[in-house]
PDB file of C-alpha atoms in Angstrom:
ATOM      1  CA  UNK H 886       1.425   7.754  -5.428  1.00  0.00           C
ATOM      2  CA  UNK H 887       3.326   6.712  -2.390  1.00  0.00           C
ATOM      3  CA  UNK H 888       1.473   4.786   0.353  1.00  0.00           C
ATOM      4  CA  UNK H 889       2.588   2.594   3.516  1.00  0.00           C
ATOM      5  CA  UNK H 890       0.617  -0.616   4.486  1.00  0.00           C
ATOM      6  CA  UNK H 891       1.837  -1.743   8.036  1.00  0.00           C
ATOM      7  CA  UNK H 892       1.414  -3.365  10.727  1.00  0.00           C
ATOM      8  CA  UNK H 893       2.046  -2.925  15.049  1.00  0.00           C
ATOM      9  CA  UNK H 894       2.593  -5.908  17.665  1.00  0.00           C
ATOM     10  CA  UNK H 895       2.205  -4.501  21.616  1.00  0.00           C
ATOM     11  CA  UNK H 896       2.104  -5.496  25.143  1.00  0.00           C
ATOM     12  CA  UNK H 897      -1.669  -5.356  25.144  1.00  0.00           C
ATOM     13  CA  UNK H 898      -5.070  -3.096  24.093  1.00  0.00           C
ATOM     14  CA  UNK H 899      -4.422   0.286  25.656  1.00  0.00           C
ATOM     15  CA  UNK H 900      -1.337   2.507  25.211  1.00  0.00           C
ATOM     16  CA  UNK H 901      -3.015   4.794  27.753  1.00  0.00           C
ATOM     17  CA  UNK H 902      -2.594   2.063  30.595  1.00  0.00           C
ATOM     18  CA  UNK H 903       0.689   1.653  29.754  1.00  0.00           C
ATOM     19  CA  UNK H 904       0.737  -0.835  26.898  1.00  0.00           C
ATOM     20  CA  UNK H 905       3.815  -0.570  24.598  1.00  0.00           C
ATOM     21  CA  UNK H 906       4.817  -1.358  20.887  1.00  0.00           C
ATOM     22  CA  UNK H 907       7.079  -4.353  20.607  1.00  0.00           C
ATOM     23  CA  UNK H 908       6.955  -4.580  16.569  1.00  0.00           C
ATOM     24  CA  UNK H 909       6.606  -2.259  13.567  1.00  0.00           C
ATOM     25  CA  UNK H 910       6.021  -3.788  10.183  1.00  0.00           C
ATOM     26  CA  UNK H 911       5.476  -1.501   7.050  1.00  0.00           C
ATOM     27  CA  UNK H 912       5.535  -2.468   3.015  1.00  0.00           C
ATOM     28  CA  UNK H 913       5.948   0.369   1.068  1.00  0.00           C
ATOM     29  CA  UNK H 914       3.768   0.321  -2.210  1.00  0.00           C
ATOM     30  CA  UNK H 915       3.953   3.223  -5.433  1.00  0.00           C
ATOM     31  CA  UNK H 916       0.869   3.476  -7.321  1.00  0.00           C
ATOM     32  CA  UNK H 917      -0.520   0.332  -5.918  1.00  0.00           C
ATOM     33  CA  UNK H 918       2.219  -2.137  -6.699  1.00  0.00           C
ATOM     34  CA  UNK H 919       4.822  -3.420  -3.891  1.00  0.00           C
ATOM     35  CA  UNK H 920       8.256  -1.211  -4.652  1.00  0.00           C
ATOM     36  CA  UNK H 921      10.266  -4.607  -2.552  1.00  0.00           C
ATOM     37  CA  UNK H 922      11.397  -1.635  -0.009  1.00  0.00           C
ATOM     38  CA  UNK H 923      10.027  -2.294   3.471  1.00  0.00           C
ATOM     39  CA  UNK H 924      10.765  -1.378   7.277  1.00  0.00           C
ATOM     40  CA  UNK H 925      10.892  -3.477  10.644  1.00  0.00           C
ATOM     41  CA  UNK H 926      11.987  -3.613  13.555  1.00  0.00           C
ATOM     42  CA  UNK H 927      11.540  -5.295  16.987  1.00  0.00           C
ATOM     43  CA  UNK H 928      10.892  -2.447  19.958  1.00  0.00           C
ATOM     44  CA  UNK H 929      12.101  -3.242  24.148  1.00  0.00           C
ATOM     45  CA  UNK H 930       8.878  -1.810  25.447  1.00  0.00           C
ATOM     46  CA  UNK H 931      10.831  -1.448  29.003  1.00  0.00           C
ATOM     47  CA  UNK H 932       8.038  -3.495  30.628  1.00  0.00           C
ATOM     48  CA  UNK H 933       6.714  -6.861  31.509  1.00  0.00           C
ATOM     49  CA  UNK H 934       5.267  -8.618  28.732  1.00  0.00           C
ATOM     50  CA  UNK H 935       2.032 -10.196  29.490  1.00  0.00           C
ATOM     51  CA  UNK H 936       0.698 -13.612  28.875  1.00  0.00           C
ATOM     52  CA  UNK H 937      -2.116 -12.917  26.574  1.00  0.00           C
ATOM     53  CA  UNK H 938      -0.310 -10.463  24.274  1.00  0.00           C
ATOM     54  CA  UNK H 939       2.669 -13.611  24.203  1.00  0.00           C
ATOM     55  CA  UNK H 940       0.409 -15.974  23.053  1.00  0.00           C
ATOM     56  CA  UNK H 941      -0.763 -13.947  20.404  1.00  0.00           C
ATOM     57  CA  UNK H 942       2.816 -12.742  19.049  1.00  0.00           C
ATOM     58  CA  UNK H 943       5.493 -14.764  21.080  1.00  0.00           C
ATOM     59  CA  UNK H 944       7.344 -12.317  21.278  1.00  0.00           C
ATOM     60  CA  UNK H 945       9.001 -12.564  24.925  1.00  0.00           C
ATOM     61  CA  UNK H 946      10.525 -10.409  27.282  1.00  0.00           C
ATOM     62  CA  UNK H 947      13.555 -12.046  26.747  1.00  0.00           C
ATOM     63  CA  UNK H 948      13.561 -11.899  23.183  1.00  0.00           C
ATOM     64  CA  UNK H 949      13.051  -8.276  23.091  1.00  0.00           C
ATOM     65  CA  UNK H 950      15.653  -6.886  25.900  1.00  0.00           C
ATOM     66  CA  UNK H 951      18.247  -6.625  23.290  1.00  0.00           C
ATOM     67  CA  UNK H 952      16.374  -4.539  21.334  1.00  0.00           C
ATOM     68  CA  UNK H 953      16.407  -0.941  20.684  1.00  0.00           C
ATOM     69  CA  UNK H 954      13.711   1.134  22.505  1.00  0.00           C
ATOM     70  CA  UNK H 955      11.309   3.193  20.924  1.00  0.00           C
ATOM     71  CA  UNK H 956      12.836   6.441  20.898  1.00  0.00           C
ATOM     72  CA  UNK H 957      16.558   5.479  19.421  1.00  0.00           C
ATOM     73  CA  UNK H 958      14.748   4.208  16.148  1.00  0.00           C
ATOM     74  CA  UNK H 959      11.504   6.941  16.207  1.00  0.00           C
ATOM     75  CA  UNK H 960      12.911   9.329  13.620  1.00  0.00           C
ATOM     76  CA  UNK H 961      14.173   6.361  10.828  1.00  0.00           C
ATOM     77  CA  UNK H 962      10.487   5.546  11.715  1.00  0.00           C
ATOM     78  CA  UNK H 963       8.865   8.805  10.669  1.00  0.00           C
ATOM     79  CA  UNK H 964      11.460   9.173   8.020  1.00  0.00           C
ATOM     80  CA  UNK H 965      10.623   6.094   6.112  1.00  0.00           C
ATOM     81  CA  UNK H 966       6.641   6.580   6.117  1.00  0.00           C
ATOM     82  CA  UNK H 967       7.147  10.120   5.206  1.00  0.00           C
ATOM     83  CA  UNK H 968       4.024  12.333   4.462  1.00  0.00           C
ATOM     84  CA  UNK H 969       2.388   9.201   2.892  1.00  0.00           C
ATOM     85  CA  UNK H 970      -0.924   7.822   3.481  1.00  0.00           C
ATOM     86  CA  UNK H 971      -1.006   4.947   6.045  1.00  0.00           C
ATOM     87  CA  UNK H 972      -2.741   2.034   5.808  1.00  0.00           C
ATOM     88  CA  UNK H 973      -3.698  -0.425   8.263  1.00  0.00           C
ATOM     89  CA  UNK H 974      -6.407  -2.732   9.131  1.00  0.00           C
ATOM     90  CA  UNK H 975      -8.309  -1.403  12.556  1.00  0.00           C
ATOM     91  CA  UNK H 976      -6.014   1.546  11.876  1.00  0.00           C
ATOM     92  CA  UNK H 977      -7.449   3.056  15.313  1.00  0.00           C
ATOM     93  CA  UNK H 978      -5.395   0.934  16.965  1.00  0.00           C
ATOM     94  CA  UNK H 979      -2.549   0.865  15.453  1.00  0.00           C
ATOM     95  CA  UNK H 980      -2.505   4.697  15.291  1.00  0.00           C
ATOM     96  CA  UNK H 981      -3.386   5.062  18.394  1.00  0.00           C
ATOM     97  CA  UNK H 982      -0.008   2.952  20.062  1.00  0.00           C
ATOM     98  CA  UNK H 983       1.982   4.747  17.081  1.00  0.00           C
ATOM     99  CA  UNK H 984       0.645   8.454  18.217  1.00  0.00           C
ATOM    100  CA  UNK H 985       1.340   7.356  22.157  1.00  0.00           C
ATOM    101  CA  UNK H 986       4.974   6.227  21.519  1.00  0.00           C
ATOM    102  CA  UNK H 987       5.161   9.585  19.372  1.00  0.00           C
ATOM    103  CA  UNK H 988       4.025  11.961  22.062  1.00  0.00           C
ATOM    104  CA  UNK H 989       6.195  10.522  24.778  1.00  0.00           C
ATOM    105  CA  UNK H 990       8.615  12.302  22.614  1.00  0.00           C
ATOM    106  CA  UNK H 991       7.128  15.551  21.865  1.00  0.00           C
ATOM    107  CA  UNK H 992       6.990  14.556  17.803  1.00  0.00           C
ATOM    108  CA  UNK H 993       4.056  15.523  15.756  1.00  0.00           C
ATOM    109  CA  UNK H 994       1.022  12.999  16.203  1.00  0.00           C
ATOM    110  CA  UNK H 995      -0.395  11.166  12.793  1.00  0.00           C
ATOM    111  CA  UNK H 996      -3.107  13.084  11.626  1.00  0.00           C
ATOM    112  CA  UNK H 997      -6.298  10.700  10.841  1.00  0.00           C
ATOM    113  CA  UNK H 998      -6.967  12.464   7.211  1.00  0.00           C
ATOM    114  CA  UNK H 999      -3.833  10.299   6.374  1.00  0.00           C
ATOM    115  CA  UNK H1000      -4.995   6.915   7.628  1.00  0.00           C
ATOM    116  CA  UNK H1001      -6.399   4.355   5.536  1.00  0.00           C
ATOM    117  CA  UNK H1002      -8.649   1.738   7.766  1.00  0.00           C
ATOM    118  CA  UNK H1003      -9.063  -1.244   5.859  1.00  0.00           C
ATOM    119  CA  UNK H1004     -11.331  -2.835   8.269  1.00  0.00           C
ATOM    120  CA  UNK H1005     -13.696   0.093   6.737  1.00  0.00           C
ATOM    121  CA  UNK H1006     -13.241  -0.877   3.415  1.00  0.00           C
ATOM    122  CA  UNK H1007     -14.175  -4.528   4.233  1.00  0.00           C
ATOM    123  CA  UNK H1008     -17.141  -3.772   6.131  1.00  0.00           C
ATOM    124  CA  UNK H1009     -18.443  -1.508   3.354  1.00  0.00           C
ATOM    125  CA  UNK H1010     -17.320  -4.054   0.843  1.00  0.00           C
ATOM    126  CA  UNK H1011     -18.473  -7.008   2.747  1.00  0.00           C
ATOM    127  CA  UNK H1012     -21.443  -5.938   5.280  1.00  0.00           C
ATOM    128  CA  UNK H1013     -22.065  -9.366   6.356  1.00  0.00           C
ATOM    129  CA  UNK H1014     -18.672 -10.116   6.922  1.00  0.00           C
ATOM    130  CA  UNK H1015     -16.501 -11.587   8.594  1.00  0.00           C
ATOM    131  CA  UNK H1016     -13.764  -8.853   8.203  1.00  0.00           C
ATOM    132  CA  UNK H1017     -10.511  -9.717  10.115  1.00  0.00           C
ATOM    133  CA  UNK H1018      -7.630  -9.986   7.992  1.00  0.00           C
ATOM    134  CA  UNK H1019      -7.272 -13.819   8.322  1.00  0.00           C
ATOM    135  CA  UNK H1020     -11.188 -13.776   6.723  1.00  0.00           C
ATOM    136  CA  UNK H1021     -10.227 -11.521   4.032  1.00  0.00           C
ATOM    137  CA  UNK H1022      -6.936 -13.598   3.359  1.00  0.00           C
ATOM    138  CA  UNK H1023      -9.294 -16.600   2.800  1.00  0.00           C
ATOM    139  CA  UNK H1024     -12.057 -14.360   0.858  1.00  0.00           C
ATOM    140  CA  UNK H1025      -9.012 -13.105  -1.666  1.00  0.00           C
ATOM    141  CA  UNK H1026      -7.193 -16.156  -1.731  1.00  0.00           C
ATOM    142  CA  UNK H1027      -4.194 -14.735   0.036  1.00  0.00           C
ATOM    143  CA  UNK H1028      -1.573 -17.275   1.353  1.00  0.00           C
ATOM    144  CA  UNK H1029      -1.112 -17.196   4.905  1.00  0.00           C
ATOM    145  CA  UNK H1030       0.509 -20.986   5.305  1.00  0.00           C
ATOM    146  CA  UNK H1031       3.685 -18.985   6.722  1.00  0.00           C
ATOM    147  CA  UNK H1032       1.526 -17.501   9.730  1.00  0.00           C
ATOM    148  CA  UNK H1033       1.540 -19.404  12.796  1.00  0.00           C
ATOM    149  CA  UNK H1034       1.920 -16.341  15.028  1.00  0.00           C
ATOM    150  CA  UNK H1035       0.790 -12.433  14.897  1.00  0.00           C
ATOM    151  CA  UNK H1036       3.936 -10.564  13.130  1.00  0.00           C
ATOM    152  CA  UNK H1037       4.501  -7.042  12.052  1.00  0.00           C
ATOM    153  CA  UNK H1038       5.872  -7.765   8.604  1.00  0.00           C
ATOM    154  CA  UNK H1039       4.467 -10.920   7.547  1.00  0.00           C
ATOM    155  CA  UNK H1040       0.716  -9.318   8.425  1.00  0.00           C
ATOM    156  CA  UNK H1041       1.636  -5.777   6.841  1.00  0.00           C
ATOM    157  CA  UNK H1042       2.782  -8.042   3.936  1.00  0.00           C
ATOM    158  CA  UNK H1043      -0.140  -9.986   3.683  1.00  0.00           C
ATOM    159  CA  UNK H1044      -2.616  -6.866   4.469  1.00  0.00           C
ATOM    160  CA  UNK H1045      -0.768  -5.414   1.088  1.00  0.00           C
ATOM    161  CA  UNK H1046      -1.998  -8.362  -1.060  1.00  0.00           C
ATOM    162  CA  UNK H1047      -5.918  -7.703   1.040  1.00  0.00           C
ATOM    163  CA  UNK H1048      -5.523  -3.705   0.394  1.00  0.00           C
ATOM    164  CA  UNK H1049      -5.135  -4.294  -3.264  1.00  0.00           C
ATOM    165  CA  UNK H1050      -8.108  -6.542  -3.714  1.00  0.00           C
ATOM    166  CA  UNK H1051     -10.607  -3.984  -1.437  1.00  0.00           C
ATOM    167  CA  UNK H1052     -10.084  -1.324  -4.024  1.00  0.00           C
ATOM    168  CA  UNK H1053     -10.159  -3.415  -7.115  1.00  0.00           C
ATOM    169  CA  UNK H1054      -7.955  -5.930  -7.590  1.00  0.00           C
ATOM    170  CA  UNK H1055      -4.679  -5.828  -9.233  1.00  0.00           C
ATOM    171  CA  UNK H1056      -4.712  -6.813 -12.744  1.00  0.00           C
ATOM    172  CA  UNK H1057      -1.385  -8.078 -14.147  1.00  0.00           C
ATOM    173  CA  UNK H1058      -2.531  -7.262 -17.982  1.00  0.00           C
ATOM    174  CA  UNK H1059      -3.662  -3.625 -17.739  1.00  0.00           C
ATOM    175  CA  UNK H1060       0.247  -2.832 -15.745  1.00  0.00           C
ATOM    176  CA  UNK H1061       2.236  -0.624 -18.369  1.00  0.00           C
ATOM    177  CA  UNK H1062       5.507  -0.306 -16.299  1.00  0.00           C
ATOM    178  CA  UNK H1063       8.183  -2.850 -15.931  1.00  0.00           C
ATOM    179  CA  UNK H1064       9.434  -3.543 -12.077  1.00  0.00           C
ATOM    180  CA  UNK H1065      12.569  -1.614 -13.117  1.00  0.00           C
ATOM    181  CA  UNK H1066      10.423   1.388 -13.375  1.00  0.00           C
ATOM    182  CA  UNK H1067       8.319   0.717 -10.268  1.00  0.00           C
ATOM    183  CA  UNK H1068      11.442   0.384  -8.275  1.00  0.00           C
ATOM    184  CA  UNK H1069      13.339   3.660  -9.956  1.00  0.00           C
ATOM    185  CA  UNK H1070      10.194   6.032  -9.315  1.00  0.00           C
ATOM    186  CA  UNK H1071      10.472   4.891  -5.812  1.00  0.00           C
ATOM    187  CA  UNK H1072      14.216   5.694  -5.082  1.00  0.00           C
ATOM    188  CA  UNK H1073      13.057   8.947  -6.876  1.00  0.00           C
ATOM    189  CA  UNK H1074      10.034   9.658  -4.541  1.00  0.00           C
ATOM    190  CA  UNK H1075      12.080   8.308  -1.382  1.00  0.00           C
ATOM    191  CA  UNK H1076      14.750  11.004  -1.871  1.00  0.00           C
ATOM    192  CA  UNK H1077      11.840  13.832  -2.044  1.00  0.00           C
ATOM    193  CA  UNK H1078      12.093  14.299  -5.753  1.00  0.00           C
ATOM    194  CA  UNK H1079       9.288  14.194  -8.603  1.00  0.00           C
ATOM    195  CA  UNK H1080       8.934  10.803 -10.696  1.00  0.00           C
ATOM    196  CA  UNK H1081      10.196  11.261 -14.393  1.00  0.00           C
ATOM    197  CA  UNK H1082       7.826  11.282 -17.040  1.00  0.00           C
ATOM    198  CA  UNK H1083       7.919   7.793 -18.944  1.00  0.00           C
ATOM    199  CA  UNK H1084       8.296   8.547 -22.639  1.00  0.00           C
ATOM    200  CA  UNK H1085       8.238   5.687 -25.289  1.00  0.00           C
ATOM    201  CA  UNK H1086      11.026   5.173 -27.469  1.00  0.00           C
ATOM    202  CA  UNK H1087       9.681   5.066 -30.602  1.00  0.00           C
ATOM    203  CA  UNK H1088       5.987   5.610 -31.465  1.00  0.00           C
ATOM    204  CA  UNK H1089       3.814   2.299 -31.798  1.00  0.00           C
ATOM    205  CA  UNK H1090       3.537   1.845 -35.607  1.00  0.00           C
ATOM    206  CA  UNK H1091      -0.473   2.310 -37.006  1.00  0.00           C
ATOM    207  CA  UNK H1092      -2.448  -0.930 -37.210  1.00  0.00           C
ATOM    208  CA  UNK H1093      -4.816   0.663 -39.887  1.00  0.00           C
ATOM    209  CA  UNK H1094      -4.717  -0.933 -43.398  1.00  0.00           C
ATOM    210  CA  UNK H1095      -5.190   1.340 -46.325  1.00  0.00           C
ATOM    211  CA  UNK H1096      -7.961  -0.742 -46.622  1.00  0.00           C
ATOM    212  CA  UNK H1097      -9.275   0.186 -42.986  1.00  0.00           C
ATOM    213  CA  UNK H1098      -8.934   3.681 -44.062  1.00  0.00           C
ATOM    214  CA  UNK H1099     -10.643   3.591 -47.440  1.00  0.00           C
ATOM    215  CA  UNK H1100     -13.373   1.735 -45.709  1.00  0.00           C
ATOM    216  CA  UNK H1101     -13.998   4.725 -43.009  1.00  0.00           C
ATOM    217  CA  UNK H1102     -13.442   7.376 -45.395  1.00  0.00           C
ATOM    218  CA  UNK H1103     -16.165   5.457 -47.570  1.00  0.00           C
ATOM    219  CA  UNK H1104     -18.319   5.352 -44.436  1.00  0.00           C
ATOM    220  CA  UNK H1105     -17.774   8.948 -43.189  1.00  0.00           C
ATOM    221  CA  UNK H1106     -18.534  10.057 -47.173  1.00  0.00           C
ATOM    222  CA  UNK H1107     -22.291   8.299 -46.627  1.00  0.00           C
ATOM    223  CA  UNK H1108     -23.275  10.159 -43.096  1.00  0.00           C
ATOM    224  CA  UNK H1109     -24.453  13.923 -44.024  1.00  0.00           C
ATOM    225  CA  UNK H1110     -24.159  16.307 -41.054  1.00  0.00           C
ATOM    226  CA  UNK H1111     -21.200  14.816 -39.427  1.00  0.00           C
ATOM    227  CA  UNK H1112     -19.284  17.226 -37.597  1.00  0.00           C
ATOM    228  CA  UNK H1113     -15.826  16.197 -37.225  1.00  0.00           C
ATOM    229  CA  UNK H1114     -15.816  15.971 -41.226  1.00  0.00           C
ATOM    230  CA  UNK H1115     -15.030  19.950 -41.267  1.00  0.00           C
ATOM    231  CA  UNK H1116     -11.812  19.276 -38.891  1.00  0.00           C
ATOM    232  CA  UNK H1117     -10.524  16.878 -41.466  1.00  0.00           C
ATOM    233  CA  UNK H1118      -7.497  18.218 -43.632  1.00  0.00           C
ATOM    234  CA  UNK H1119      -8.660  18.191 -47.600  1.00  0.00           C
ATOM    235  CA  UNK H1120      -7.174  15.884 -49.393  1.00  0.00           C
ATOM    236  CA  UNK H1121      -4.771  16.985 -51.930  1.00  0.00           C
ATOM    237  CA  UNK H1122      -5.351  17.802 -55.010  1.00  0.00           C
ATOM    238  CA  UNK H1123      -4.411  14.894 -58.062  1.00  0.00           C
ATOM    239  CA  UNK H1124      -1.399  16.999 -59.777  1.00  0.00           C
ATOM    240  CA  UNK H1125      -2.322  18.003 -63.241  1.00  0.00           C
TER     241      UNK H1125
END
C-alpha cells in the first residue's frame, strides 16, 4: 500500500484570510517502509511574509521571490501524491491550505476519507499527552538534532519515523523484502501498475528429522478420535 506523509510551511493560520503555502514536503512510504522517493518544493506565495510565520520557518520574502508560484507546480503536486492516503500531523491544517491553493484553480479538493491525522493517533495513543510532533520525536526516540527551524521535508521526514511508531512500530526482524524490492514495487505502483507477486526461488528445505516425524506419528498413533488422522495419506504398503 502506497501512502504520503508530508508536511506544509505558510504565511500564517488561515488560508481564508489570505494566508499562503510557502513549502510542501512529502515522503512517500509502500507498505509502511520509506521507498527513498520524496517531493519538495519552495512556493512564492505573491504576498508579504509576516514576522511570526518567519520566525517559525525563516523562510523570507526574499528567499522565496524566485520561486515558482503555486499554480506552475500544482499538477506535479497532485501527480506525485496520487489517489494515496495522506498523512499529516494536525492534517486539518495542512489540508485545509492544500484544498485553498487547489480551489483557486478549479482542481478537485482532497477528500477527508483520505487523510490520515496523526495528531489523532497520538491523542488516542497518548491521552495525557503532550502530542506535538517535537513531543512524539522525544517519546519515540526520533532524532531531530538537524531541526533548528520549521521545514517541509525535514518535519514530513521526521513525522514518517513518528507515523510508524503510532501504529506499531517498525520491526527490522519480521521485514521479508530486501530494499531492492521495496524500491521496484514502488516504480511499479508510481507508473499506475499492480506490484508483482514475490515468488521464492527455491522452496525452503524441511527442518523435520525423521526422528521429528517418527516422534509425531508415534504421538498422533496414541490420541483416539483425532480428526485430521482420516486426511492423512496411508502409508504404503511393505512390498511382499
Amino acid at each position: 500500500m502506497r501512502e504520503i506523509v508530508f508536511d506544509t510551511e505558510t504565511t500564517g493560520l488561515d488560508p481564508l484570510k489570505g494566508d499562503r503555502l510557502v513549502e510542501i514536503g512529502c515522503i512517500e512510504l509502500y507498505n509502511h517502509l520509506p521507498t527513498g522517493r520524496h517531493y519538495h518544493v519552495y512556493i512564492n506565495p505573491e504576498r508579504s511574509m509576516p514576522d511570526e510565520a518567519f520566525r517559525v520557518h525563516g523562510l523570507s520574502a526574499e528567499f522565496l521571490a524566485d520561486k515558482p508560484v503555486f499554480a506552475s507546480v500544482a499538477e506535479e503536486f497532485a501527480t506525485f501524491i496520487g489517489d494515496a492516503p495522506l498523512i499529516a500531523h494536525n492534517a486539518t491544517f495542512d489540508i485545509g491550505f492544500i484544498n485553498a491553493e487547489f480551489g483557486r484553480l478549479g482542481m478537485p479538493a482532497v477528500v477527508s476519507a483520505r487523510v490520515i491525522d496523526t495528531l489523532m493517533l497520538a491523542r488516542k495513543k497518548h491521552p495525557n499527552g503532550p502530542n506535538s510532533l517535537d513531543a512524539l520525536c522525544a517519546r519515540y526516540g526520533v532524532d531531530t538534532s538537524k531541526r533548528t527551524l520549521h521545514g517541509g521535508l525535514l518535519d514530513a521526514q521526521l513525522l514518517a519515523d513518528v507515523y510508524l511508531e503510532l501504529i506499531g512500530g517498525r520491526q527490522p526482524g519480521l521485514i521479508l523484502v530486501t530494499e531492492q524490492e521495496v524500491a521496484a514495487a514502488a516504480t511499479v505502483a508510481a507508473a499506475g501498475g499492480v506490484r508483482p507477486i514475490l515468488v521464492r526461488p527455491a522452496p525452503l528445505p524441511s527442518r523435520l528429522t525423521e526422528a521429528d516425524r517418527a516422534a509425531h506419528a508415534a504421538l498422533v498413533g496414541k490420541l483416539s478420535g483425532a480428526i485430521w488422522t482420516s486426511y492423512l495419506e496411508p502409508a504404503e504398503s511393505p512390498p511382499a
